[in-house]
mmCIF file of C-alpha atoms and ligand atoms in Angstrom:
data_model
loop_
_atom_site.group_PDB
_atom_site.id
_atom_site.type_symbol
_atom_site.label_atom_id
_atom_site.label_comp_id
_atom_site.label_asym_id
_atom_site.label_seq_id
_atom_site.Cartn_x
_atom_site.Cartn_y
_atom_site.Cartn_z
ATOM 1 C CA MET A 25 -194.284 -83.562 3.457
ATOM 2 C CA ASN A 26 -198.279 -83.395 3.228
ATOM 3 C CA GLU A 27 -198.434 -82.299 6.768
ATOM 4 C CA ARG A 28 -196.210 -79.486 6.143
ATOM 5 C CA VAL A 29 -198.329 -78.304 3.123
ATOM 6 C CA GLU A 30 -201.365 -77.959 5.617
ATOM 7 C CA GLU A 31 -199.251 -76.235 8.206
ATOM 8 C CA LEU A 32 -198.113 -73.808 5.408
ATOM 9 C CA ARG A 33 -201.687 -73.010 4.308
ATOM 10 C CA ALA A 34 -203.275 -72.120 7.843
ATOM 11 C CA ARG A 35 -200.236 -70.049 8.840
ATOM 12 C CA LEU A 36 -201.186 -68.800 4.937
ATOM 13 C CA GLU A 37 -204.827 -67.924 5.455
ATOM 14 C CA LYS A 38 -203.966 -66.329 8.480
ATOM 15 C CA VAL A 39 -201.664 -63.924 7.703
ATOM 16 C CA GLN A 40 -204.415 -63.089 4.535
ATOM 17 C CA ASP A 41 -206.787 -63.165 7.125
ATOM 18 C CA ALA A 42 -204.554 -60.394 8.803
ATOM 19 C CA ILE A 43 -203.905 -58.193 6.159
ATOM 20 C CA ALA A 44 -207.699 -58.363 4.830
ATOM 21 C CA GLU A 45 -208.811 -56.711 8.434
ATOM 22 C CA ALA A 46 -205.928 -54.252 8.493
ATOM 23 C CA SER A 47 -207.188 -53.324 5.081
ATOM 24 C CA THR A 48 -210.158 -52.012 6.286
ATOM 25 C CA ASP A 49 -208.260 -49.725 9.568
ATOM 26 C CA TYR A 50 -208.616 -46.076 8.368
ATOM 27 C CA SER A 51 -207.507 -44.916 11.748
ATOM 28 C CA ALA A 52 -204.261 -43.699 9.931
ATOM 29 C CA VAL A 53 -203.558 -43.205 5.723
ATOM 30 C CA ARG A 54 -205.761 -45.769 4.439
ATOM 31 C CA ASN A 55 -209.510 -45.253 3.198
ATOM 32 C CA GLU A 56 -212.017 -47.347 1.308
ATOM 33 C CA THR A 57 -210.254 -46.682 -2.397
ATOM 34 C CA SER A 58 -206.369 -47.741 -0.774
ATOM 35 C CA ARG A 59 -205.483 -50.647 -2.948
ATOM 36 C CA ASP A 60 -205.195 -54.109 -2.025
ATOM 37 C CA VAL A 61 -201.675 -54.751 0.118
ATOM 38 C CA GLU A 62 -199.841 -57.296 -1.837
ATOM 39 C CA LEU A 63 -198.014 -60.204 0.443
ATOM 40 C CA MET A 64 -194.898 -61.597 -0.380
ATOM 41 C CA VAL A 65 -194.001 -64.585 1.430
ATOM 42 C CA VAL A 66 -189.962 -64.417 2.748
ATOM 43 C CA THR A 67 -189.193 -67.814 2.438
ATOM 44 C CA LYS A 68 -185.072 -67.534 3.565
ATOM 45 C CA PHE A 69 -183.439 -70.269 5.485
ATOM 46 C CA PHE A 70 -186.129 -72.293 4.130
ATOM 47 C CA PRO A 71 -185.674 -75.445 1.340
ATOM 48 C CA ALA A 72 -186.772 -74.983 -2.357
ATOM 49 C CA SER A 73 -188.950 -78.040 -1.265
ATOM 50 C CA ASP A 74 -190.971 -75.171 1.256
ATOM 51 C CA VAL A 75 -191.596 -73.076 -2.015
ATOM 52 C CA LYS A 76 -192.687 -75.392 -3.977
ATOM 53 C CA LYS A 77 -195.077 -76.051 -1.676
ATOM 54 C CA LEU A 78 -196.181 -72.689 -1.506
ATOM 55 C CA TYR A 79 -196.344 -72.613 -5.327
ATOM 56 C CA SER A 80 -198.598 -75.708 -4.953
ATOM 57 C CA ILE A 81 -201.442 -73.551 -2.314
ATOM 58 C CA GLY A 82 -201.218 -70.642 -4.300
ATOM 59 C CA VAL A 83 -198.434 -68.094 -3.322
ATOM 60 C CA ARG A 84 -196.816 -66.389 -6.352
ATOM 61 C CA HIS A 85 -194.509 -64.269 -4.800
ATOM 62 C CA VAL A 86 -191.585 -65.225 -2.271
ATOM 63 C CA GLY A 87 -188.196 -63.010 -1.361
ATOM 64 C CA GLU A 88 -184.954 -63.895 -0.482
ATOM 65 C CA ASN A 89 -182.264 -62.046 1.348
ATOM 66 C CA ARG A 90 -179.167 -63.587 0.171
ATOM 67 C CA ASP A 91 -177.546 -64.092 -3.127
ATOM 68 C CA GLN A 92 -175.993 -67.684 -2.192
ATOM 69 C CA GLU A 93 -179.499 -68.926 -0.990
ATOM 70 C CA ALA A 94 -181.572 -67.299 -3.609
ATOM 71 C CA SER A 95 -180.260 -68.024 -6.642
ATOM 72 C CA VAL A 96 -179.360 -71.302 -6.054
ATOM 73 C CA LYS A 97 -183.904 -71.822 -5.140
ATOM 74 C CA ALA A 98 -184.516 -69.976 -7.857
ATOM 75 C CA ARG A 99 -182.151 -72.253 -10.368
ATOM 76 C CA ASP A 100 -183.470 -75.214 -8.593
ATOM 77 C CA LEU A 101 -186.938 -74.175 -9.261
ATOM 78 C CA ASP A 102 -186.387 -72.614 -12.704
ATOM 79 C CA SER A 103 -190.135 -74.504 -14.179
ATOM 80 C CA LEU A 104 -192.271 -72.522 -12.032
ATOM 81 C CA THR A 105 -190.917 -69.050 -13.207
ATOM 82 C CA LEU A 106 -189.474 -70.116 -17.204
ATOM 83 C CA ASN A 107 -192.388 -70.290 -19.497
ATOM 84 C CA ASN A 108 -194.716 -70.840 -16.563
ATOM 85 C CA GLU A 109 -198.287 -69.579 -17.305
ATOM 86 C CA SER A 110 -198.715 -68.527 -13.280
ATOM 87 C CA PRO A 111 -195.450 -67.953 -12.469
ATOM 88 C CA LEU A 112 -193.677 -67.816 -9.219
ATOM 89 C CA ARG A 113 -191.452 -64.272 -8.422
ATOM 90 C CA TRP A 114 -188.697 -63.627 -6.215
ATOM 91 C CA SER A 115 -188.165 -60.625 -4.895
ATOM 92 C CA PHE A 116 -184.372 -59.658 -3.565
ATOM 93 C CA ILE A 117 -185.051 -58.138 -0.324
ATOM 94 C CA GLY A 118 -181.379 -58.072 1.273
ATOM 95 C CA GLN A 119 -178.081 -56.102 2.015
ATOM 96 C CA LEU A 120 -176.292 -56.736 -1.323
ATOM 97 C CA GLN A 121 -173.215 -56.137 -1.963
ATOM 98 C CA THR A 122 -172.522 -54.995 -5.321
ATOM 99 C CA ASN A 123 -170.745 -57.557 -7.286
ATOM 100 C CA LYS A 124 -173.278 -60.168 -6.536
ATOM 101 C CA ALA A 125 -175.788 -57.638 -8.867
ATOM 102 C CA LYS A 126 -174.740 -59.853 -11.145
ATOM 103 C CA SER A 127 -175.978 -62.928 -9.852
ATOM 104 C CA VAL A 128 -179.380 -60.996 -8.721
ATOM 105 C CA VAL A 129 -180.205 -59.722 -11.975
ATOM 106 C CA ARG A 130 -180.324 -63.606 -13.358
ATOM 107 C CA TYR A 131 -183.101 -64.557 -11.099
ATOM 108 C CA ALA A 132 -185.252 -61.263 -9.222
ATOM 109 C CA THR A 133 -188.497 -59.542 -10.804
ATOM 110 C CA ASP A 134 -187.418 -56.494 -8.327
ATOM 111 C CA VAL A 135 -184.949 -55.112 -5.537
ATOM 112 C CA HIS A 136 -186.460 -54.117 -2.325
ATOM 113 C CA SER A 137 -182.858 -52.981 -1.016
ATOM 114 C CA VAL A 138 -181.275 -50.398 -3.249
ATOM 115 C CA ASP A 139 -179.737 -47.831 -0.152
ATOM 116 C CA ARG A 140 -177.039 -46.407 -2.406
ATOM 117 C CA PRO A 141 -175.825 -44.789 -5.564
ATOM 118 C CA SER A 142 -173.454 -47.285 -6.199
ATOM 119 C CA LEU A 143 -175.430 -50.377 -6.293
ATOM 120 C CA ALA A 144 -177.836 -48.745 -8.500
ATOM 121 C CA LYS A 145 -175.121 -48.636 -11.145
ATOM 122 C CA ALA A 146 -174.251 -52.056 -10.298
ATOM 123 C CA LEU A 147 -177.529 -53.548 -10.416
ATOM 124 C CA ALA A 148 -177.936 -51.802 -13.908
ATOM 125 C CA LYS A 149 -174.507 -52.314 -15.396
ATOM 126 C CA ALA A 150 -175.584 -56.296 -14.739
ATOM 127 C CA TYR A 151 -178.829 -55.708 -16.201
ATOM 128 C CA THR A 152 -177.627 -54.631 -19.128
ATOM 129 C CA ASN A 153 -174.891 -56.542 -19.376
ATOM 130 C CA GLN A 154 -176.735 -59.366 -19.463
ATOM 131 C CA LEU A 155 -179.583 -58.136 -21.940
ATOM 132 C CA ASN A 156 -176.642 -58.187 -24.342
ATOM 133 C CA ARG A 157 -175.387 -61.365 -23.707
ATOM 134 C CA TYR A 158 -179.560 -62.024 -24.158
ATOM 135 C CA GLU A 159 -179.459 -60.738 -27.430
ATOM 136 C CA ALA A 160 -176.557 -61.689 -28.649
ATOM 137 C CA GLU A 161 -178.275 -65.502 -28.550
ATOM 138 C CA GLU A 162 -175.541 -66.026 -25.314
ATOM 139 C CA ASP A 163 -177.557 -66.093 -22.414
ATOM 140 C CA SER A 164 -181.006 -66.062 -20.767
ATOM 141 C CA ALA A 165 -182.639 -62.771 -20.473
ATOM 142 C CA PRO A 166 -182.643 -61.020 -16.988
ATOM 143 C CA LEU A 167 -185.599 -62.496 -15.603
ATOM 144 C CA ALA A 168 -187.263 -58.881 -15.071
ATOM 145 C CA HIS A 169 -187.019 -58.371 -19.353
ATOM 146 C CA SER A 170 -190.468 -59.950 -19.894
ATOM 147 C CA LEU A 171 -191.483 -57.332 -16.947
ATOM 148 C CA GLY A 172 -190.266 -54.373 -18.835
ATOM 149 C CA GLY A 173 -187.314 -54.014 -16.529
ATOM 150 C CA LEU A 174 -186.117 -54.123 -12.578
ATOM 151 C CA LYS A 175 -188.531 -52.591 -10.165
ATOM 152 C CA CYS A 176 -185.965 -50.799 -7.821
ATOM 153 C CA PHE A 177 -187.654 -50.206 -4.538
ATOM 154 C CA VAL A 178 -184.980 -47.442 -2.091
ATOM 155 C CA GLN A 179 -184.380 -48.784 1.187
ATOM 156 C CA VAL A 180 -184.901 -45.472 3.899
ATOM 157 C CA SER A 181 -183.630 -46.065 7.131
ATOM 158 C CA LEU A 182 -186.417 -45.162 9.452
ATOM 159 C CA ASP A 183 -184.087 -43.924 12.901
ATOM 160 C CA GLU A 184 -185.367 -41.479 13.779
ATOM 161 C CA ASP A 185 -181.629 -40.053 14.557
ATOM 162 C CA ALA A 186 -180.057 -40.918 11.181
ATOM 163 C CA ALA A 187 -179.677 -37.966 9.610
ATOM 164 C CA ALA A 188 -176.731 -39.519 8.132
ATOM 165 C CA THR A 189 -176.783 -42.304 6.166
ATOM 166 C CA ALA A 190 -174.398 -45.106 7.655
ATOM 167 C CA GLY A 191 -172.301 -44.267 4.700
ATOM 168 C CA GLN A 192 -172.366 -40.571 4.479
ATOM 169 C CA ALA A 193 -171.548 -40.640 8.010
ATOM 170 C CA ALA A 194 -168.215 -42.362 7.729
ATOM 171 C CA GLU A 195 -167.327 -40.350 5.046
ATOM 172 C CA GLY A 196 -167.695 -38.199 7.738
ATOM 173 C CA LYS A 197 -170.612 -35.787 6.413
ATOM 174 C CA ARG A 198 -173.366 -34.984 8.025
ATOM 175 C CA GLY A 199 -175.392 -35.773 4.631
ATOM 176 C CA GLY A 200 -178.732 -34.820 4.068
ATOM 177 C CA SER A 201 -182.122 -36.548 5.515
ATOM 178 C CA ASP A 202 -182.755 -39.449 4.623
ATOM 179 C CA ALA A 203 -186.001 -38.040 2.107
ATOM 180 C CA ASP A 204 -183.435 -35.853 0.375
ATOM 181 C CA ALA A 205 -180.441 -39.286 -0.384
ATOM 182 C CA ALA A 206 -184.017 -41.518 -1.694
ATOM 183 C CA LEU A 207 -184.891 -39.088 -3.951
ATOM 184 C CA GLU A 208 -181.272 -38.927 -5.285
ATOM 185 C CA ILE A 209 -181.490 -42.748 -5.633
ATOM 186 C CA ALA A 210 -184.696 -42.614 -6.738
ATOM 187 C CA GLN A 211 -183.594 -40.178 -10.041
ATOM 188 C CA LEU A 212 -181.095 -41.985 -10.680
ATOM 189 C CA LEU A 213 -183.191 -45.564 -10.664
ATOM 190 C CA GLU A 214 -185.472 -43.309 -12.857
ATOM 191 C CA GLU A 215 -182.008 -43.077 -15.199
ATOM 192 C CA LEU A 216 -179.978 -45.811 -15.699
ATOM 193 C CA PRO A 217 -180.781 -48.447 -17.969
ATOM 194 C CA GLY A 218 -182.954 -50.971 -17.669
ATOM 195 C CA LEU A 219 -184.191 -49.885 -14.116
ATOM 196 C CA SER A 220 -186.842 -48.275 -12.705
ATOM 197 C CA CYS A 221 -188.132 -46.526 -9.258
ATOM 198 C CA ALA A 222 -190.834 -48.546 -7.763
ATOM 199 C CA GLY A 223 -191.321 -46.737 -4.545
ATOM 200 C CA VAL A 224 -190.013 -47.156 -0.695
ATOM 201 C CA MET A 225 -189.045 -49.745 1.366
ATOM 202 C CA GLY A 226 -188.450 -49.487 5.022
ATOM 203 C CA VAL A 227 -187.384 -51.307 8.164
ATOM 204 C CA PRO A 228 -188.056 -49.767 11.430
ATOM 205 C CA PRO A 229 -185.513 -49.871 14.097
ATOM 206 C CA LEU A 230 -185.684 -52.543 16.807
ATOM 207 C CA GLY A 231 -187.203 -52.255 19.811
ATOM 208 C CA GLY A 232 -188.701 -48.512 18.295
ATOM 209 C CA ASP A 233 -192.264 -47.802 17.728
ATOM 210 C CA PRO A 234 -193.709 -49.095 14.697
ATOM 211 C CA ASP A 235 -195.946 -46.639 13.847
ATOM 212 C CA GLN A 236 -193.677 -43.595 14.272
ATOM 213 C CA ALA A 237 -191.129 -45.630 11.614
ATOM 214 C CA PHE A 238 -193.524 -46.250 9.181
ATOM 215 C CA GLU A 239 -195.483 -42.910 9.552
ATOM 216 C CA ARG A 240 -192.107 -41.510 8.372
ATOM 217 C CA LEU A 241 -191.798 -43.804 5.895
ATOM 218 C CA TYR A 242 -195.241 -42.521 4.313
ATOM 219 C CA GLY A 243 -194.148 -39.028 4.335
ATOM 220 C CA ILE A 244 -190.611 -39.950 2.425
ATOM 221 C CA SER A 245 -193.183 -41.988 0.365
ATOM 222 C CA SER A 246 -195.566 -38.888 -0.228
ATOM 223 C CA ARG A 247 -192.539 -36.541 -1.090
ATOM 224 C CA LEU A 248 -191.150 -39.016 -3.943
ATOM 225 C CA ARG A 249 -194.285 -39.097 -5.402
ATOM 226 C CA GLU A 250 -194.226 -35.782 -5.304
ATOM 227 C CA GLN A 251 -191.715 -36.222 -7.896
ATOM 228 C CA PHE A 252 -192.230 -39.789 -9.203
ATOM 229 C CA PRO A 253 -195.943 -40.276 -8.914
ATOM 230 C CA HIS A 254 -196.014 -43.944 -10.762
ATOM 231 C CA ALA A 255 -193.188 -45.014 -7.608
ATOM 232 C CA ASP A 256 -196.215 -45.596 -5.389
ATOM 233 C CA GLN A 257 -195.030 -48.671 -3.495
ATOM 234 C CA ILE A 258 -194.392 -48.676 0.149
ATOM 235 C CA SER A 259 -192.978 -52.140 1.288
ATOM 236 C CA ALA A 260 -193.683 -53.016 4.551
ATOM 237 C CA GLY A 261 -194.277 -54.725 7.540
ATOM 238 C CA MET A 262 -192.966 -57.815 8.733
ATOM 239 C CA SER A 263 -194.561 -60.637 10.969
ATOM 240 C CA GLY A 264 -194.347 -58.863 14.042
ATOM 241 C CA ASP A 265 -195.559 -55.332 12.504
ATOM 242 C CA MET A 266 -197.470 -55.320 9.761
ATOM 243 C CA GLU A 267 -200.608 -54.265 11.086
ATOM 244 C CA SER A 268 -199.501 -50.806 11.715
ATOM 245 C CA ALA A 269 -197.280 -51.383 8.262
ATOM 246 C CA ILE A 270 -201.058 -51.558 6.562
ATOM 247 C CA ARG A 271 -202.501 -48.695 8.863
ATOM 248 C CA TRP A 272 -199.744 -45.990 7.359
ATOM 249 C CA GLY A 273 -199.977 -47.066 3.718
ATOM 250 C CA SER A 274 -198.113 -50.259 3.069
ATOM 251 C CA THR A 275 -198.627 -51.677 -0.378
ATOM 252 C CA ILE A 276 -196.489 -54.741 -0.098
ATOM 253 C CA VAL A 277 -195.990 -56.502 2.901
ATOM 254 C CA ARG A 278 -192.585 -59.006 3.669
ATOM 255 C CA VAL A 279 -194.032 -61.677 6.094
ATOM 256 C CA GLY A 280 -191.359 -64.952 6.950
ATOM 257 C CA SER A 281 -191.682 -66.387 10.571
ATOM 258 C CA GLN A 282 -195.831 -66.165 10.650
ATOM 259 C CA ILE A 283 -195.855 -68.422 7.470
ATOM 260 C CA MET A 284 -192.640 -70.523 7.711
ATOM 261 C CA GLY A 285 -192.465 -70.665 11.424
ATOM 262 C CA PRO A 286 -188.825 -69.935 13.640
ATOM 263 C CA ARG A 287 -186.403 -70.135 11.580
ATOM 264 C CA PRO A 288 -183.146 -71.268 12.268
ATOM 265 C CA LEU A 289 -180.959 -69.464 15.509
ATOM 266 C CA VAL A 290 -178.449 -69.221 13.459
ATOM 267 C CA GLN A 291 -178.547 -66.443 10.815
HETATM 268 C C1 PLP B 316 -186.630 -61.501 7.182
HETATM 269 C C2 PLP B 316 -187.285 -60.529 6.547
HETATM 270 C C3 PLP B 316 -188.453 -60.296 6.425
HETATM 271 C C4 PLP B 316 -189.003 -61.375 7.225
HETATM 272 O O1 PLP B 316 -189.043 -61.164 8.576
HETATM 273 P P1 PLP B 316 -190.428 -62.244 9.360
HETATM 274 O O2 PLP B 316 -189.828 -61.434 10.672
HETATM 275 O O3 PLP B 316 -189.703 -63.642 9.432
HETATM 276 O O4 PLP B 316 -191.575 -61.865 8.747
HETATM 277 C C5 PLP B 316 -188.552 -59.241 6.064
HETATM 278 N N1 PLP B 316 -188.122 -57.970 5.310
HETATM 279 C C6 PLP B 316 -186.554 -58.009 5.637
HETATM 280 C C7 PLP B 316 -186.047 -57.300 4.753
HETATM 281 C C8 PLP B 316 -186.302 -59.266 6.097
HETATM 282 O O5 PLP B 316 -184.853 -59.104 6.347
#
């Protein structure tokens, strides 16, 4: 039990040190005035008891990529979020089916993986429905309600030759560039009730050069910020590439295995 806490603490400190060090690397787009980089600990495949241990050593922001798993953990640990003076936040970071939106808005403060208009609409609908039930005193509020709404990140593909997104390719369309699609989704997030656009999120292609991918993401973020100045967050960087992501302006890194240890092979 305690051994696990100490292990988590040591790994967490190492990652925090690495983030602090990367934050002073001004070789790409950061400078002295750049904001601090936030750390989200990705707890997928690890039990709620580990999340509790993380909380006990100061972690207040965790990320999950499957609703089935996340919703159970969040429910088990609701004393850490509801009416807690120093609440834990759950971010949803994985592929999301529209029919899971209803569940996700119950516990998530933000969704990092909005990659299509239909998902934005489903989240807005689920959020509004839950808010209506809350106001009719039939249910609890969506968790993000007390924070002013559900913050959404537009997930963009960072494949070099992905001129068309997967969905558009399937429809036989060439599609706009990723940046154009991202701007359209951002616009929608700004218009829909209960939601707002926080910025962009990206995962570099497997085997690709992370610097190139994160530079691309920074470019898309810059275009987004011209239109929506407050949508200035960049969710980028995982255990293997967080230094590169931070050099290229990441404002929030999503780190799993470097803190939690290796995940079980079966995913
Ligand atoms: C699993 C996951 C992470 C964390 O990955 P690690 O390599 O374990 O740090 C980050 N982002 C997303 C979207 C993930 O699914």
